[in-house]
Amino acid sequence: MRARLPRLPMVDWTRGYDRTTLSSDLVAAVIVTVMLIPQSLAYAALAGLPPQVGLYASIVPLLMYAVFGSSRVLAVGPVAVVSLMTATAIGDLAQAGSIAYGALAITLAFVSGAMLLLMGLLRLGFLANFLSHPVISGFITASALLIAAGQLKVILGVKVEGHHFFELVLGLVRQASHTHTLTAAIGLGTVAFLFWARRGVKPLLLRLGMGPRLADGLAKAAPVAGISITALLTWVSEWHEQGVRIVGTVPQGLPPFTLPAWDWALWQQLAVPALLISVVGFVESVSVGQTLAAKRRQRIVPDRELVALGASNLGAALTGGFPVTGGFARSVVNFDAGAQTPAAGIFTAVGILLAALLLTPALFYVPQATLSATIVVAVLSLVDLHILRSTWAYSRPDFAAVVVTLLVTLAAGVEAGLVAGVGLSLLLYLYKTSRPHIAEVGLVPGTEHFRNILRHKVAVSPQLASLRVDESLYFANARVLEDRVNALVAERPALKHLVLQCSAINDIDASALESLEAIDQRLRGAGLRLHLSEVKGPVMDKLRATEFLQHLSGKVYLSHYQAVTELTPEICHSSDI
């Protein structure tokens, strides 16, 4: 029989596609298009690329995701963090804005897309689990602060050198006296307008009698209004003649067909940044997709998302774009606007394409400070300082991971911060699991339950000790169990039986198996017997494949109560604690 190819997700959502669904998708597409145009321009500038590249990166990726993606509402395109990571990855290899710089961005998108596609085909979606929420939260918060600090120099019209947060802040302080007043007025005024628009426009329109849906759509179009008003004022008042930097000429037309640089040495240089961009983009995209899908009792498939994002990035690379992923803000807007299927993304792509064909001449007089203000307002919503307080109260290791990720990202850059956060999380996990909680348990009178003798009033016997290991056994913690058993045996001269309650043990590796064999031999030599209880099926399957059970001095019991009943029945019948 021939192997059947997996069915594309679009086959499912195109079935039964009716006029009502079409209407909902079209309305959502119009709202997202209006929002995406200024975002695309701004994020291209953040990546160090010409503004039209942001439009190019928002067309084909949307089409590719509609074909391969499993989310009904995820909107793919340029996002702030990935744009910053793109600028960091290629900033030292070419001058921003140059032809070589654009070629590097295309190559980076291609390499990232190839990695994502390969990871999807190999079903490696689980790799995203190595990025814990505290690390991601700290990374995104630091990246948002870094982006905002970098855009302030454009808003204030000053020249500041430096790529890291503290360098940028120090440079801004030093250059404060050289602020270009008119540019600062435009930039800060736009920031104030956009912050007000987020909360003030919709209530105002509702009071004026406008319908909720239309009012919400117009409120989300505030960035377009900011760009239009400042561009019109710049043109009428000729502010560009007074030192205000503007976008200038933006090429009009279809996205070009482009190819990456076929240079293996360059690919090796971009491999690590491309991998980090791929993983961060995938985690952000899947997090947003899963959150929105749950609200409609839908589901997304992580491995399928890898394929879809890989195809989207390859599409961006072949059409003059740069790395993309699923964006939080635009996906939420797409969801709230009533999008029912990925067809909304297709209609959005058509809208962006029309903008690239027809509207680019109108961008000539847009102040660069306005675009920077759009970025600042967008990224500051990503800052989550609450995570510091919550992790401090709940888990100090997670708090340490957040702080290290935050500080290293601010001080040394996005790549170093992400690697430091992941590395510290893994080290803390190894440290924690290398010191497992091992509780001696006793029987709760009148029940068949066993609890920690230090926390509860339980029945015990001097002839039997029950240890519950609350962690899988592997090379890093096997010796800890040996030491605990040796200490227990030395303290209990009347001890005859040791039962390991294995209810919390999900795995036993080869090193831990050797430790269990050593424990059994020592206990046998001292006249004691080792027993196991409540061993999970997969663990028992592994043990049966060895000679350990054949040589075990004691027995394996289905339940711990069964073990205690057989070995020390007086405990079960005694009421004396």
XYZ file of C-alpha atoms in Angstrom:
577
model
C 0.000 0.000 0.000
C 1.136 3.501 -0.728
C 1.605 5.781 2.292
C -1.042 8.483 2.470
C 0.150 12.051 2.756
C -1.187 13.941 5.791
C -4.211 16.047 4.950
C -3.673 19.789 4.835
C -5.605 21.721 7.523
C -7.198 23.931 4.869
C -9.107 20.890 3.588
C -11.046 20.918 6.867
C -11.872 24.600 7.119
C -12.861 24.997 3.452
C -15.630 22.424 3.871
C -18.963 24.072 4.445
C -17.505 27.543 3.903
C -20.606 29.717 3.555
C -21.599 33.329 3.065
C -21.820 34.038 6.805
C -18.284 32.786 7.393
C -17.082 34.764 4.391
C -18.618 37.940 5.801
C -16.985 37.413 9.209
C -13.577 36.731 7.631
C -13.795 39.795 5.379
C -14.629 42.126 8.268
C -11.768 40.729 10.338
C -9.404 41.020 7.383
C -10.214 44.701 6.875
C -9.538 45.484 10.552
C -6.294 43.471 10.669
C -5.097 44.984 7.388
C -5.566 48.491 8.727
C -3.617 47.507 11.843
C -0.925 45.541 10.013
C 0.113 48.237 7.532
C 1.658 50.623 10.088
C 3.029 47.688 12.104
C 4.732 46.221 9.051
C 6.378 49.528 8.209
C 7.503 50.049 11.797
C 8.890 46.540 12.321
C 10.825 46.706 9.060
C 12.453 49.891 10.353
C 13.169 48.114 13.655
C 14.922 45.342 11.728
C 17.013 47.958 9.900
C 15.224 47.384 6.578
C 13.357 49.695 4.171
C 9.653 50.092 5.056
C 8.344 48.282 1.974
C 10.082 45.104 3.171
C 7.621 45.003 6.061
C 4.766 44.942 3.547
C 6.463 42.213 1.520
C 6.886 40.090 4.658
C 3.157 40.370 5.378
C 1.793 38.939 2.121
C 3.073 35.489 1.121
C 3.654 34.338 4.751
C -0.058 34.875 5.432
C -0.938 32.799 2.363
C 1.441 30.006 3.330
C 0.093 29.859 6.867
C -3.489 29.702 5.592
C -2.554 26.557 3.659
C -0.449 24.747 6.272
C -1.370 26.232 9.681
C -3.671 24.564 12.191
C -4.911 27.724 13.937
C -8.060 29.376 12.605
C -7.110 32.899 13.684
C -3.307 33.179 13.969
C -1.995 36.123 11.922
C 1.592 35.688 10.705
C 3.941 38.539 9.872
C 6.700 40.742 11.278
C 6.760 41.025 15.085
C 8.792 43.225 17.392
C 10.999 40.645 19.122
C 11.869 38.736 15.950
C 12.587 42.028 14.156
C 14.992 43.001 16.933
C 16.648 39.572 16.772
C 16.994 39.974 13.005
C 18.754 43.324 13.403
C 21.036 41.813 16.064
C 21.872 38.785 13.924
C 22.902 40.658 10.782
C 23.788 44.102 12.165
C 27.502 43.298 12.423
C 27.674 41.706 8.969
C 26.474 44.624 6.831
C 25.363 48.249 7.003
C 21.677 48.642 7.840
C 19.669 49.679 4.797
C 22.255 48.462 2.281
C 21.619 45.894 -0.448
C 23.895 43.439 1.336
C 21.898 43.922 4.553
C 18.652 43.107 2.759
C 20.232 40.004 1.232
C 21.308 38.874 4.703
C 17.769 39.326 6.039
C 16.426 37.213 3.185
C 19.027 34.512 3.842
C 18.251 34.555 7.575
C 14.547 34.061 6.830
C 15.382 31.194 4.492
C 17.646 29.427 6.999
C 15.097 29.925 9.766
C 12.308 28.625 7.550
C 14.330 25.560 6.567
C 15.052 24.823 10.234
C 11.399 25.169 11.214
C 10.283 22.977 8.326
C 12.826 20.290 9.183
C 11.843 20.410 12.876
C 8.208 19.998 11.876
C 8.893 17.034 9.610
C 10.917 15.409 12.417
C 8.134 16.202 14.936
C 10.390 18.211 17.204
C 7.717 20.518 18.563
C 8.523 19.298 22.070
C 11.804 21.280 21.952
C 9.822 24.405 22.760
C 9.224 22.936 26.223
C 12.818 23.780 27.111
C 11.831 27.444 27.116
C 9.992 27.877 30.392
C 7.372 30.578 30.819
C 9.516 32.607 33.268
C 12.422 32.609 30.783
C 10.192 33.631 27.877
C 8.489 36.294 29.989
C 11.819 37.726 31.138
C 13.191 37.611 27.598
C 10.194 39.338 26.024
C 10.061 41.977 28.775
C 13.768 42.771 28.363
C 13.454 42.782 24.568
C 10.522 45.196 24.788
C 12.516 47.559 27.023
C 15.507 47.259 24.685
C 13.352 48.022 21.653
C 11.711 51.002 23.354
C 15.089 52.442 24.383
C 16.388 52.012 20.842
C 13.396 53.835 19.359
C 13.612 56.779 21.762
C 16.640 58.136 19.904
C 14.490 58.375 16.758
C 11.602 59.931 18.665
C 13.895 62.558 20.199
C 15.854 63.113 17.009
C 19.260 62.428 18.577
C 22.156 60.246 17.500
C 23.020 57.590 20.062
C 25.541 54.780 19.626
C 25.221 51.430 21.334
C 23.249 48.233 20.977
C 22.484 47.314 24.578
C 19.930 48.802 26.939
C 22.254 50.464 29.437
C 24.429 51.901 26.644
C 21.341 53.307 24.955
C 19.959 54.825 28.166
C 23.300 56.409 28.999
C 23.581 57.757 25.466
C 20.062 59.213 25.623
C 20.888 60.992 28.881
C 24.056 62.440 27.401
C 22.316 63.578 24.216
C 19.209 64.958 25.924
C 20.377 68.556 25.385
C 20.553 67.931 21.612
C 16.928 66.838 21.321
C 15.291 68.026 18.097
C 12.239 69.807 19.483
C 9.920 69.387 16.501
C 10.786 65.715 16.053
C 10.269 65.085 19.783
C 6.922 66.863 19.657
C 5.800 64.628 16.790
C 7.088 61.415 18.370
C 5.953 62.020 21.936
C 2.651 63.441 20.734
C 2.038 60.271 18.715
C 2.923 58.122 21.728
C 0.456 60.033 23.895
C -2.247 59.817 21.212
C -1.808 56.064 20.760
C -1.898 55.373 24.490
C -5.055 57.467 24.803
C -6.596 55.780 21.743
C -6.250 52.346 23.338
C -8.697 53.232 26.083
C -10.362 56.476 25.112
C -11.445 56.194 21.464
C -13.926 53.337 21.750
C -15.860 54.775 24.749
C -15.951 58.161 22.987
C -17.359 56.649 19.788
C -19.913 54.650 21.765
C -21.103 57.812 23.490
C -21.515 59.387 20.060
C -23.933 56.601 19.137
C -21.662 54.389 17.045
C -22.124 50.608 17.097
C -19.751 48.571 19.291
C -18.184 46.624 16.421
C -17.531 49.685 14.269
C -16.223 51.623 17.266
C -13.840 48.803 18.110
C -12.576 48.657 14.528
C -11.959 52.397 14.388
C -10.168 52.305 17.749
C -7.760 49.712 16.381
C -7.096 51.954 13.388
C -5.518 54.601 15.648
C -1.962 53.930 14.360
C -3.160 54.591 10.809
C -4.732 57.846 11.984
C -1.484 58.835 13.708
C 0.545 58.133 10.591
C -1.945 59.934 8.329
C -2.192 63.051 10.506
C 1.560 63.469 11.042
C 2.280 62.792 7.360
C -0.303 65.402 6.314
C 1.059 67.979 8.770
C 4.628 67.295 7.614
C 3.622 67.803 3.984
C 1.587 70.955 4.611
C 4.033 72.568 7.054
C 7.168 71.269 5.306
C 8.542 69.930 8.570
C 11.012 67.778 6.638
C 12.711 71.031 5.652
C 13.107 71.820 9.362
C 15.072 68.678 10.205
C 12.290 66.148 10.707
C 13.389 62.853 9.172
C 10.775 61.220 6.958
C 10.343 57.805 5.359
C 10.974 59.127 1.865
C 10.364 57.266 -1.371
C 8.886 53.794 -0.955
C 8.982 51.614 -4.090
C 5.567 50.811 -5.500
C 4.729 47.367 -6.837
C 4.534 43.652 -6.212
C 6.943 41.887 -3.877
C 10.047 40.876 -5.849
C 11.183 37.301 -6.356
C 14.354 36.872 -4.320
C 16.735 34.059 -3.455
C 19.000 33.612 -0.426
C 22.770 33.791 -0.671
C 24.062 30.276 -1.416
C 27.118 30.651 0.786
C 27.741 27.775 3.212
C 30.101 29.831 5.368
C 27.421 32.523 5.723
C 24.810 29.909 6.588
C 27.083 28.653 9.365
C 27.354 32.196 10.731
C 23.597 32.599 10.707
C 22.797 29.110 12.035
C 22.673 29.952 15.757
C 20.730 33.248 15.358
C 18.348 31.503 12.944
C 17.775 28.687 15.442
C 17.059 31.134 18.269
C 14.701 33.133 16.050
C 12.966 29.912 15.015
C 12.473 28.674 18.566
C 11.371 32.046 19.981
C 9.019 32.637 17.062
C 7.573 29.148 17.389
C 7.014 29.465 21.143
C 5.348 32.868 20.771
C 3.185 31.648 17.910
C 2.096 28.409 19.597
C 1.351 30.206 22.884
C -0.932 32.684 21.143
C -2.509 30.023 18.947
C -3.276 27.678 21.843
C -4.754 30.464 23.964
C -7.117 31.616 21.226
C -7.999 28.096 20.094
C -8.999 27.115 23.645
C -11.547 29.920 23.740
C -13.412 28.266 20.855
C -12.755 24.686 21.971
C -10.443 24.151 19.034
C -6.897 22.825 19.037
C -3.676 23.411 17.200
C -0.980 20.884 16.352
C 2.533 22.076 17.363
C 4.332 19.957 14.763
C 1.989 21.265 12.090
C 2.704 24.795 13.300
C 6.422 24.188 12.767
C 5.727 23.242 9.157
C 3.435 26.244 8.651
C 5.887 28.730 10.147
C 8.701 27.147 8.150
C 6.721 27.556 4.940
C 5.844 31.144 5.931
C 9.498 32.070 6.455
C 10.529 30.406 3.203
C 7.778 32.413 1.508
C 9.107 35.603 3.097
C 12.634 34.787 1.900
C 11.472 34.243 -1.680
C 9.556 37.540 -1.784
C 12.042 40.033 -0.348
C 10.983 39.739 3.294
C 12.608 38.823 6.603
C 11.841 36.379 9.468
C 8.200 36.286 10.584
C 6.021 34.499 13.116
C 2.530 34.615 14.591
C 1.947 37.986 16.220
C 0.138 38.360 19.543
C -1.580 41.703 18.975
C -2.777 41.128 15.420
C -3.937 37.571 16.210
C -6.000 38.808 19.148
C -7.476 41.535 16.935
C -8.233 38.934 14.264
C -9.980 36.785 16.894
C -11.936 39.669 18.425
C -12.949 40.924 14.981
C -14.728 37.625 14.355
C -12.388 35.741 12.013
C -13.639 32.168 11.581
C -11.038 30.590 9.290
C -7.539 31.250 7.879
C -9.293 32.722 4.856
C -9.207 35.968 6.857
C -5.412 35.796 6.522
C -5.725 35.353 2.763
C -7.959 38.427 2.528
C -5.518 40.341 4.740
C -2.677 39.391 2.394
C -4.705 40.759 -0.520
C -5.237 44.000 1.405
C -1.502 44.355 2.124
C -0.755 43.611 -1.527
C -3.111 46.402 -2.628
C -1.387 48.736 -0.174
C 2.015 47.839 -1.677
C 0.628 48.517 -5.141
C -1.390 51.679 -4.500
C -0.597 53.366 -1.178
C 3.193 53.535 -0.951
C 3.463 57.034 -2.526
C 1.391 58.335 0.399
C 4.120 57.169 2.806
C 6.713 59.654 1.544
C 6.036 62.305 4.223
C 5.508 59.933 7.175
C 7.903 61.036 9.963
C 10.231 58.294 11.176
C 9.419 59.419 14.704
C 5.794 58.394 14.116
C 6.812 54.862 13.161
C 9.072 54.680 16.220
C 6.214 55.860 18.405
C 4.062 53.061 16.972
C 6.745 50.530 17.925
C 7.149 51.924 21.455
C 3.436 51.741 22.214
C 3.198 48.219 20.779
C 6.171 46.759 22.674
C 5.468 48.366 26.047
C 2.319 46.250 26.229
C 4.639 43.221 26.267
C 6.413 44.324 29.452
C 5.410 42.016 32.302
C 7.048 43.066 35.561
C 4.380 41.220 37.543
C 6.283 38.005 36.785
C 9.036 39.168 39.152
C 6.684 39.407 42.116
C 4.796 36.199 41.343
C 7.912 34.047 40.841
C 9.572 35.529 43.955
C 6.551 34.499 46.019
C 6.155 31.049 44.459
C 9.500 29.762 43.167
C 12.906 31.314 43.807
C 14.599 29.262 41.038
C 12.054 30.609 38.523
C 12.629 34.110 39.898
C 16.372 33.644 39.346
C 15.725 32.520 35.767
C 13.575 35.600 35.089
C 16.102 38.017 36.586
C 19.107 36.483 34.826
C 17.299 36.437 31.477
C 16.122 40.016 31.975
C 19.486 41.458 33.018
C 21.623 39.550 30.520
C 19.294 40.499 27.669
C 19.440 44.158 28.670
C 23.198 44.159 29.212
C 24.475 41.787 26.523
C 21.743 41.419 23.900
C 18.896 39.133 22.962
C 20.900 36.058 21.982
C 23.025 36.056 25.133
C 19.958 36.684 27.312
C 17.979 33.811 25.836
C 20.891 31.372 26.062
C 21.591 32.459 29.667
C 17.959 32.005 30.672
C 17.624 28.563 29.115
C 21.012 27.477 30.469
C 20.197 28.605 34.006
C 16.778 26.926 33.890
C 18.354 23.616 32.893
C 21.031 23.929 35.576
C 18.419 24.710 38.225
C 16.356 21.747 37.062
C 19.366 19.443 37.299
C 20.157 20.816 40.753
C 16.580 20.344 41.939
C 16.213 16.812 40.588
C 19.652 15.855 41.890
C 18.333 16.473 45.405
C 14.983 14.637 45.292
C 12.492 14.759 48.128
C 12.668 11.372 49.843
C 10.017 10.954 52.524
C 9.704 8.188 55.086
C 6.020 7.326 55.190
C 3.704 5.573 57.596
C 0.128 4.313 57.572
C -2.663 6.737 58.412
C -4.768 4.818 60.994
C -8.079 3.516 59.675
C -7.089 3.993 56.032
C -4.893 2.471 53.348
C -3.052 5.767 52.781
C 0.555 6.520 53.616
C 1.924 9.947 54.517
C 5.179 11.589 55.599
C 5.977 10.697 59.213
C 7.197 14.259 59.810
C 3.889 15.810 58.748
C 1.222 13.388 59.962
C 0.368 11.073 62.851
C 0.965 7.654 61.311
C 1.614 4.052 62.347
C 5.132 2.678 61.822
C 7.119 -0.410 62.785
C 10.761 -0.581 63.917
C 11.162 -3.613 61.638
C 10.033 -1.853 58.440
C 10.951 1.445 56.798
C 8.988 2.865 53.861
C 10.644 5.441 51.631
C 8.773 7.374 48.958
C 11.044 8.926 46.307
C 9.272 11.906 44.739
C 11.366 12.051 41.577
C 12.500 9.856 38.722
C 15.817 8.147 39.436
C 18.718 8.980 37.142
C 22.462 9.479 37.230
C 22.327 12.833 39.038
C 20.359 11.647 42.065
C 21.042 7.905 42.359
C 23.790 8.376 44.958
C 21.487 10.529 47.082
C 19.140 7.562 47.466
C 22.061 5.303 48.369
C 23.208 7.738 51.062
C 19.688 8.043 52.497
C 19.284 4.265 52.706
C 22.711 3.800 54.303
C 21.916 6.433 56.958
C 18.507 4.898 57.653
C 19.927 1.393 58.107
C 22.616 2.700 60.467
C 19.964 4.408 62.615
C 17.578 1.402 62.855
C 19.227 -1.701 64.383
C 15.883 -3.576 64.465
C 15.170 -2.952 60.774
C 14.407 -6.028 58.650
C 12.605 -4.653 55.592
C 12.985 -1.584 53.384
C 10.176 -0.820 50.949
C 10.646 1.767 48.202
C 7.284 3.263 47.282
C 7.736 4.004 43.575
C 4.454 5.797 42.842
C 6.263 9.034 41.878
C 9.077 7.392 39.895
C 8.455 7.739 36.155
C 11.807 6.424 34.990
C 14.945 4.650 36.190
C 18.083 5.023 34.063
C 21.090 2.696 33.939
C 23.023 4.571 36.634
C 20.051 4.468 39.011
C 19.574 0.758 38.293
C 23.170 0.129 39.352
C 22.499 2.062 42.554
C 19.414 -0.060 43.276
C 21.480 -3.199 42.723
C 24.150 -1.861 45.115
C 21.486 -1.021 47.725
C 20.005 -4.493 47.436
C 23.413 -6.163 47.828
C 24.285 -4.083 50.900
C 20.930 -4.752 52.533
C 21.198 -8.483 51.789
C 24.676 -8.514 53.349
C 23.266 -6.872 56.489
C 20.407 -9.370 56.733
C 17.737 -7.024 55.353
C 15.455 -7.307 52.341
C 14.628 -4.664 49.712
C 11.066 -4.489 48.366
C 9.375 -2.298 45.757
C 5.765 -1.160 45.652
C 3.492 0.675 43.207
C 5.974 0.451 40.333
C 4.538 2.072 37.207
C 4.034 -0.042 34.097
C 6.714 1.531 31.867
C 9.260 1.337 34.702
C 8.373 -2.296 35.379
C 8.788 -3.074 31.675
C 12.351 -1.738 31.812
C 13.161 -3.643 35.015
C 11.833 -6.900 33.578
C 14.294 -6.558 30.697
C 17.150 -6.818 33.236
C 18.217 -9.377 35.843
C 17.468 -6.999 38.720
C 14.073 -8.478 39.618
C 15.444 -12.026 39.487
C 18.121 -11.193 42.052
C 16.008 -8.868 44.196
C 16.125 -9.911 47.848
C 12.521 -8.956 48.428
C 9.304 -8.731 46.390
C 7.471 -6.263 44.143
C 4.024 -5.342 45.492
C 1.105 -3.920 43.555
C 0.254 -1.504 46.376
C 2.190 -0.194 49.330
C -0.628 -1.212 51.662
C -0.290 -4.782 50.406
C 3.457 -4.694 51.192
C 2.949 -3.407 54.750
C 0.085 -5.832 55.392
C 2.258 -8.808 54.451
C 5.537 -7.685 56.032
C 4.279 -6.079 59.268
C 0.559 -6.932 59.692
C 0.564 -5.613 63.258
C 0.650 -2.034 61.897
C -2.634 -2.478 60.098
C -4.412 -3.845 63.187
C -2.898 -1.521 65.771
C -4.546 1.690 66.882
C -1.426 2.848 68.710
C 0.389 5.628 66.848
